Coordinates of C-alpha atoms in Angstrom, one line a residue:
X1 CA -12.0 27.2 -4.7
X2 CA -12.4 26.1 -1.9
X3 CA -10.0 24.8 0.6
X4 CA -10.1 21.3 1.9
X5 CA -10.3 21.0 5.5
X6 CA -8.4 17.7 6.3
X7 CA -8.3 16.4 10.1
X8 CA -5.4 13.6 11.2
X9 CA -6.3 11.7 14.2
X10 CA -3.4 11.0 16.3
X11 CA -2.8 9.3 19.5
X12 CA -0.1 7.7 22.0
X13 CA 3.0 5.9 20.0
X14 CA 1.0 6.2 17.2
X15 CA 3.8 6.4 13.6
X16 CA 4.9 9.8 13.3
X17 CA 6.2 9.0 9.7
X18 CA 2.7 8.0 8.7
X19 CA 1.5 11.3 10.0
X20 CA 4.4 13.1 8.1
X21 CA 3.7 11.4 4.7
X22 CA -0.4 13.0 4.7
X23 CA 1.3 16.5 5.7
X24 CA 4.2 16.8 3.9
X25 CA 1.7 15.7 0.8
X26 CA -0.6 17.9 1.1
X27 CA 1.6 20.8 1.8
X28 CA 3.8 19.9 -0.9
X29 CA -0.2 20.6 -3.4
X30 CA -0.3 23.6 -1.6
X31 CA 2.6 25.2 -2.9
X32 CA 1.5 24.7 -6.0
X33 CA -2.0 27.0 -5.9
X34 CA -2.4 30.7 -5.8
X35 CA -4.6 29.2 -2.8
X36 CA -4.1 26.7 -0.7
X37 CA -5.8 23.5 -1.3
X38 CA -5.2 22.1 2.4
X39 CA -6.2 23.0 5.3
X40 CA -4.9 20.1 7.7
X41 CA -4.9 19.8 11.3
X42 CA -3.9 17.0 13.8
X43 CA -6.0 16.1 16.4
X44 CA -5.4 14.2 19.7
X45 CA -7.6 12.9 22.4
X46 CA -7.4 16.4 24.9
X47 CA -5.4 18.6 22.2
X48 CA -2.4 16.7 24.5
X49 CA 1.5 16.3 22.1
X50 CA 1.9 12.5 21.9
X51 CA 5.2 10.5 22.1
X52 CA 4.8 8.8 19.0
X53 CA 6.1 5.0 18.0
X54 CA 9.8 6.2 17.5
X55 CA 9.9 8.4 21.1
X56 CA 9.7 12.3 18.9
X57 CA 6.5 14.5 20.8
X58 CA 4.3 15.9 18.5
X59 CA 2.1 18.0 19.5
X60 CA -1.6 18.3 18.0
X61 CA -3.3 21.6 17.3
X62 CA -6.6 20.3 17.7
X63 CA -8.4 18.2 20.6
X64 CA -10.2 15.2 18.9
X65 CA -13.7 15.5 21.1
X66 CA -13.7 19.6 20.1
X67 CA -13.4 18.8 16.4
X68 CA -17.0 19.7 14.4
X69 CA -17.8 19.2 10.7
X70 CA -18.0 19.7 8.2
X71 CA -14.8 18.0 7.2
X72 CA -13.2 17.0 3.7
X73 CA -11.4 14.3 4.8
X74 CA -11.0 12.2 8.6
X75 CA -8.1 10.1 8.2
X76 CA -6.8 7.6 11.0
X77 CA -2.9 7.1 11.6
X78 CA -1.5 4.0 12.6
X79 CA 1.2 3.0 14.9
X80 CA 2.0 0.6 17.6
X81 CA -0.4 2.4 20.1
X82 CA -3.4 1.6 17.1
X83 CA -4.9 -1.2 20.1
X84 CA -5.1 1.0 23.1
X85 CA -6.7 3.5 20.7
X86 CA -9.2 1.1 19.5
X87 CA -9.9 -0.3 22.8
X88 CA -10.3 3.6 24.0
X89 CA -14.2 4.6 23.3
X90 CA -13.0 8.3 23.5
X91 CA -11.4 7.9 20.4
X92 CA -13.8 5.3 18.9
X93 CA -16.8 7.6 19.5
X94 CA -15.4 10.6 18.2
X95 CA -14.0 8.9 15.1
X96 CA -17.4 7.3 14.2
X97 CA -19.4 11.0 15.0
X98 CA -16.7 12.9 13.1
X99 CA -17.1 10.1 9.4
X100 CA -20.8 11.3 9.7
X101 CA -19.9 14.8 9.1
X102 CA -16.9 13.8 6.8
X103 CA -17.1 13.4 2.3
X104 CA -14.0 11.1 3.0
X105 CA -12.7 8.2 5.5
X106 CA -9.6 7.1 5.5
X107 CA -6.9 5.1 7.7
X108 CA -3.1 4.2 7.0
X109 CA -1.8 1.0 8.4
X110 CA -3.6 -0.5 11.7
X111 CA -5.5 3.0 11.7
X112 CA -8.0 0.9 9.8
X113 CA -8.4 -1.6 13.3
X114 CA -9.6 1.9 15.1
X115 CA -12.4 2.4 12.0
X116 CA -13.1 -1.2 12.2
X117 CA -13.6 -1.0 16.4
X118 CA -16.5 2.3 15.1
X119 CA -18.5 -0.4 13.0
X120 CA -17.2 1.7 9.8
X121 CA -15.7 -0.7 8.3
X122 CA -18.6 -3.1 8.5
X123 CA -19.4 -5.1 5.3
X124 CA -16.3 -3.5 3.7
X125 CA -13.2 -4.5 1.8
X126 CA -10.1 -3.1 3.9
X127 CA -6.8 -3.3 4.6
X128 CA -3.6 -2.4 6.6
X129 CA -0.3 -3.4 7.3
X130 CA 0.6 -7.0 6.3
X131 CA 1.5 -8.0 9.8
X132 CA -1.4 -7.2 11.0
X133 CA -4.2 -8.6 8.5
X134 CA -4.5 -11.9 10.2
X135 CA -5.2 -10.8 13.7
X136 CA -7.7 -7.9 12.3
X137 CA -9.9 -10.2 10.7
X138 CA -9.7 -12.3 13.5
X139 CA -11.3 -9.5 15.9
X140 CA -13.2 -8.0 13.2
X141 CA -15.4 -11.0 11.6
X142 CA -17.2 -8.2 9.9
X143 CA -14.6 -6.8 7.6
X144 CA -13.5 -8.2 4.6
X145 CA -9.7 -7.8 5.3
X146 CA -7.3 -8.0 2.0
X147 CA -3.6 -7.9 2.9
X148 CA -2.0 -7.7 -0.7
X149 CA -3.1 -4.0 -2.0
X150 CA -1.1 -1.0 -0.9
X151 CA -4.5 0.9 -0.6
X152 CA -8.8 0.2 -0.9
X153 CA -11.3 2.4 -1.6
X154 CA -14.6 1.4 -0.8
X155 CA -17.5 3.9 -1.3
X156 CA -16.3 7.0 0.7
X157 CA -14.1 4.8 3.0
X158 CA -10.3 4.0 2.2
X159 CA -8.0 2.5 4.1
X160 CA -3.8 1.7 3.3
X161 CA -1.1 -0.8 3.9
X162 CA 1.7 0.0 6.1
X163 CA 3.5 3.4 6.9
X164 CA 4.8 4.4 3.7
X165 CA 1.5 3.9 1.7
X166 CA 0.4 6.4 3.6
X167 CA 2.2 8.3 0.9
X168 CA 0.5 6.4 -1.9
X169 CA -3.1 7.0 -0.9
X170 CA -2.1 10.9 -0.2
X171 CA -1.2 10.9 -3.9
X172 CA -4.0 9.2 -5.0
X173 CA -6.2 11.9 -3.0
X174 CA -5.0 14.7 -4.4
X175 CA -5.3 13.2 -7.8
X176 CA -8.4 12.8 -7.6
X177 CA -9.2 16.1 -5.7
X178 CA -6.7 18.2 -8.0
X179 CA -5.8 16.3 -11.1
X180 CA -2.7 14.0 -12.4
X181 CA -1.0 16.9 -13.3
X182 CA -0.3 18.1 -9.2
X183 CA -0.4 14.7 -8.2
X184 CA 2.9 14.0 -10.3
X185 CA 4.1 17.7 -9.7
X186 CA 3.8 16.6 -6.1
X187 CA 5.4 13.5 -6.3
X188 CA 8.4 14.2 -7.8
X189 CA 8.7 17.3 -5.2
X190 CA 8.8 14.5 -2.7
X191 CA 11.5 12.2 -4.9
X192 CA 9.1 9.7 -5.1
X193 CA 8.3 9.7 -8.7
X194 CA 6.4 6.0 -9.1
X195 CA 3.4 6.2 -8.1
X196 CA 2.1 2.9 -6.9
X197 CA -1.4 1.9 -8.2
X198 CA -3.8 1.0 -5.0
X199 CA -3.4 -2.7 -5.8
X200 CA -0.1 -3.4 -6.2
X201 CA 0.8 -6.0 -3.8
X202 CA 2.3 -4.7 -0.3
X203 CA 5.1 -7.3 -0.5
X204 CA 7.2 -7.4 -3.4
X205 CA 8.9 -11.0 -3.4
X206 CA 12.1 -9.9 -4.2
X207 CA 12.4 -7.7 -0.5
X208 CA 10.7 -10.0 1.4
X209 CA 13.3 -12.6 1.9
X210 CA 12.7 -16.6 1.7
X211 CA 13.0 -18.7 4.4
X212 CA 17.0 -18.7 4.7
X213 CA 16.1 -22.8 6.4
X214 CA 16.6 -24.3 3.3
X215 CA 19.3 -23.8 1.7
X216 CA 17.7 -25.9 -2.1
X217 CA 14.9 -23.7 -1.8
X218 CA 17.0 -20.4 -1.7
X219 CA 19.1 -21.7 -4.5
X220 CA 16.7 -22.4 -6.4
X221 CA 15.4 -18.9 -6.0
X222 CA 18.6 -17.5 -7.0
X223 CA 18.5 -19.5 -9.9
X224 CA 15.1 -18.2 -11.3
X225 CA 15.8 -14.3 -10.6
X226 CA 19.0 -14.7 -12.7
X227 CA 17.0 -17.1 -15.6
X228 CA 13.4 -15.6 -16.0
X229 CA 13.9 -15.9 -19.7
X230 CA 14.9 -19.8 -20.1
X231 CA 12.6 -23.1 -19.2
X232 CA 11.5 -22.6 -15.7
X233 CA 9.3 -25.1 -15.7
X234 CA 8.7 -27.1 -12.4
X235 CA 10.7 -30.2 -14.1
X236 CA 13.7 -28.1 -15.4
X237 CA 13.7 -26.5 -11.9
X238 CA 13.9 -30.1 -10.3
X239 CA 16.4 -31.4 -12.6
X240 CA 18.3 -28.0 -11.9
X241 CA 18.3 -28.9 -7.8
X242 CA 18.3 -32.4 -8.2
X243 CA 15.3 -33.4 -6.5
X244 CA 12.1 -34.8 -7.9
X245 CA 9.5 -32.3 -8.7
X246 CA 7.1 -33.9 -6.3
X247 CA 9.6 -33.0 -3.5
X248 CA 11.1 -29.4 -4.7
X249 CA 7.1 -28.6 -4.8
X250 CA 6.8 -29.8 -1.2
X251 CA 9.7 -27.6 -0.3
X252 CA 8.0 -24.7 -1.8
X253 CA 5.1 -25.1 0.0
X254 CA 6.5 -25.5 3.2
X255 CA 8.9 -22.5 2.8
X256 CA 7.1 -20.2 0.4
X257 CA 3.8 -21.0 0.5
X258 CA 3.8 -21.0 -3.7
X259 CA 4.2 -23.7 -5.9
X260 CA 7.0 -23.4 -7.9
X261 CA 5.2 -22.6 -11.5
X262 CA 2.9 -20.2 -9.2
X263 CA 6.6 -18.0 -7.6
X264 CA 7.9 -18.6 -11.2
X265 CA 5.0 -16.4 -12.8
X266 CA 4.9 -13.9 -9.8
X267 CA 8.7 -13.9 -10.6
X268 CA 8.5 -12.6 -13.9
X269 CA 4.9 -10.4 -13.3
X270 CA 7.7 -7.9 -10.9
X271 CA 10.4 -8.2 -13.2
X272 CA 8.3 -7.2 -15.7
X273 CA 6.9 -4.2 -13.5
X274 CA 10.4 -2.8 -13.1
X275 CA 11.0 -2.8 -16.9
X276 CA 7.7 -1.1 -17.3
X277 CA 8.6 1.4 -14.7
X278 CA 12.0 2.1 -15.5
X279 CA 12.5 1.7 -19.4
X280 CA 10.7 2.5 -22.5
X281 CA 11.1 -1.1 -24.0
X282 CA 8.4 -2.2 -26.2
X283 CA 5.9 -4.6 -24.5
X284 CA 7.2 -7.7 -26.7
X285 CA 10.7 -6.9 -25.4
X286 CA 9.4 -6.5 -22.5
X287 CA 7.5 -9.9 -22.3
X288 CA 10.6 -11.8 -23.9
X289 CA 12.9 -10.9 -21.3
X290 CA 10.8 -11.7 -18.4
X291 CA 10.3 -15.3 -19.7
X292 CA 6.6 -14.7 -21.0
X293 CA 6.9 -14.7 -24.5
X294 CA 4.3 -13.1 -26.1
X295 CA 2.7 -9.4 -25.0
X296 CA -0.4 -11.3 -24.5
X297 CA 0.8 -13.9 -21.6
X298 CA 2.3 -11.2 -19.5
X299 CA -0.7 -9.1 -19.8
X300 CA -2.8 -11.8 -18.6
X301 CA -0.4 -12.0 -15.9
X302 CA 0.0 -8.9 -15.2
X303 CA -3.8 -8.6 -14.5
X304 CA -3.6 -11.4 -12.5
X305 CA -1.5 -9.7 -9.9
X306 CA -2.0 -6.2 -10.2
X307 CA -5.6 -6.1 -11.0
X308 CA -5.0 -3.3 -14.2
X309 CA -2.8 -4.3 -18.0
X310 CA 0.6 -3.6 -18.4
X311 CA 0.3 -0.5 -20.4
X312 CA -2.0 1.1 -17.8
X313 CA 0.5 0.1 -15.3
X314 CA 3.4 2.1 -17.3
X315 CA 1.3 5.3 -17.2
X316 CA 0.9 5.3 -13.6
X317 CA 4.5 4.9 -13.4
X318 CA 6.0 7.6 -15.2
X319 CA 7.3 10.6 -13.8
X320 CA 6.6 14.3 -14.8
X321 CA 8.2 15.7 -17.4
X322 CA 10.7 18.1 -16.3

């Protein structure tokens, strides 16, 4: 077998616990082989240590325009530094030479605005964090920037949401590379046992908090999280706040940007994911206690927002025995 030669590029204030997700990942497989499967390295523009987004030095053990291929896998980090890096044609260059001699291309979290600045990303589905998906299509008309999922893979290319995903797409890497069987060993080395399917949507709504300027709206909110299973329809909801629906749809709009029947279906869709995830319920007891009723309505929901049924969903969750 053999080993997979993996290089991380790195620059000023980029996220150090982006970085740390791909390594710790990938050393985590390697204990796991009479061999290693990893060979990673980090590279920075001179071979320099960086001071990375939270002020720690790292220091690199490669320099980014010394770097030849072949390589397994080029991956970009992210970090608050990602537009001096892009606007830096040191970097740029070198990143766009190196994915010529690389099987794999990947970013995490604005790393993707640095493949986007080598024309890699050109004619391509990407993403990166939320924050920033707005102002990257913006200066990259080219791209075909998605926000929601957590990672895309687009022929050889991939690029990730935000700093933890960086996890997620590590996993899914040495899934594919190794098997399910490491990938699950590995995760539940590093406690995180749920592995996230690529398009699960960055944002859950339950962490991203509603607009605390309207205090109907937020009731109202409370109100469905602790009722999925009863009549949530837009009239019971109005009658419940005491406004016409014509208005509490206006205020869900303005504060939400959902209509009310559109939150109350994304409602259930999670509440239905952590049941899947954390119990062994049937999928009918499942689907009546989220409010859906039948098996058949949440997995048509379900699809909806995660892109893959219910019962696939459950399998990616599930931790290794053990």
């Amino acid at each position: 077998m053999d080993v997979r030669r993996v290089v991380i590029v790195a620059y000023e204030a980029a996220e150090l616990l982006e970085i740390a997700s791909v390594t710790s990942t990938l050393e985590s497989a390697n204990w796991h082989g009479a061999l290693p499967y990893y060979e990673y390295r980090v590279a920075t523009p001179g071979g320099h240590a960086i001071t990375t987004a939270t002020a720690l030095t790292l220091d690199a053990q490669l320099a980014l325009e010394r770097v030849t291929g072949p390589l397994d896998t080029l991956l970009v980090a992210g970090g608050i530094g990602h537009e001096d890096a892009a606007g830096n044609p040191l970097v740029v260059g070198h990143v766009r030479r190196l994915a010529r001699e690389s099987r794999r291309v990947a970013s995490v979290c604005t790393g993707s605005h640095i493949l986007a600045a080598a024309g890699l990303l050109d004619g391509r589905r990407a993403t990166t964090h939320w924050m920033q998906a707005q102002e990257m299509a913006a200066r990259f008309p080219k791209v075909i920037v998605d926000p929601d999922p957590i990672f895309i893979r687009d022929g050889n290319i991939a690029t990730s949401a935000g700093i933890t995903a960086a996890l997620d797409l590590t996993l899914a890497f040495v899934e594919e590379d190794n098997g399910t069987e490491l990938a699950r060993t590995v995760a539940r080395n590093l406690v995180t046992y749920l592995q996230r399917p690529g398009n699960q949507a960055q944002m859950s709504m339950f962490v991203s908090a509603p607009s605390p300027a309207n205090s109907l709206v937020k009731r109202t909110l409370e109100y469905i999280g602790a009722h999925l299973r009863d009549d949530l329809s837009t009239s019971a909801l109005a009658t419940e706040a005491g406004v016409s629906e014509r208005h509490l749809t206006r205020l869900f709009l303005k504060h939400l940007g959902e209509t009310p029947g559109r939150y109350v279906r994304l409602a259930r869709t999670e509440a239905a994911a952590h049941l899947l995830a954390s119990t062994s319920l049937p999928m009918a007891s499942v689907a009546v206690r989220c409010g859906f009723g039948t098996a058949e309505t949440l997995r048509q929901a379900f699809v909806d927002r995660y892109g893959i049924p219910p019962s696939r969903y459950r399998l990616t969750q599930a931790p290794a025995a053990g």
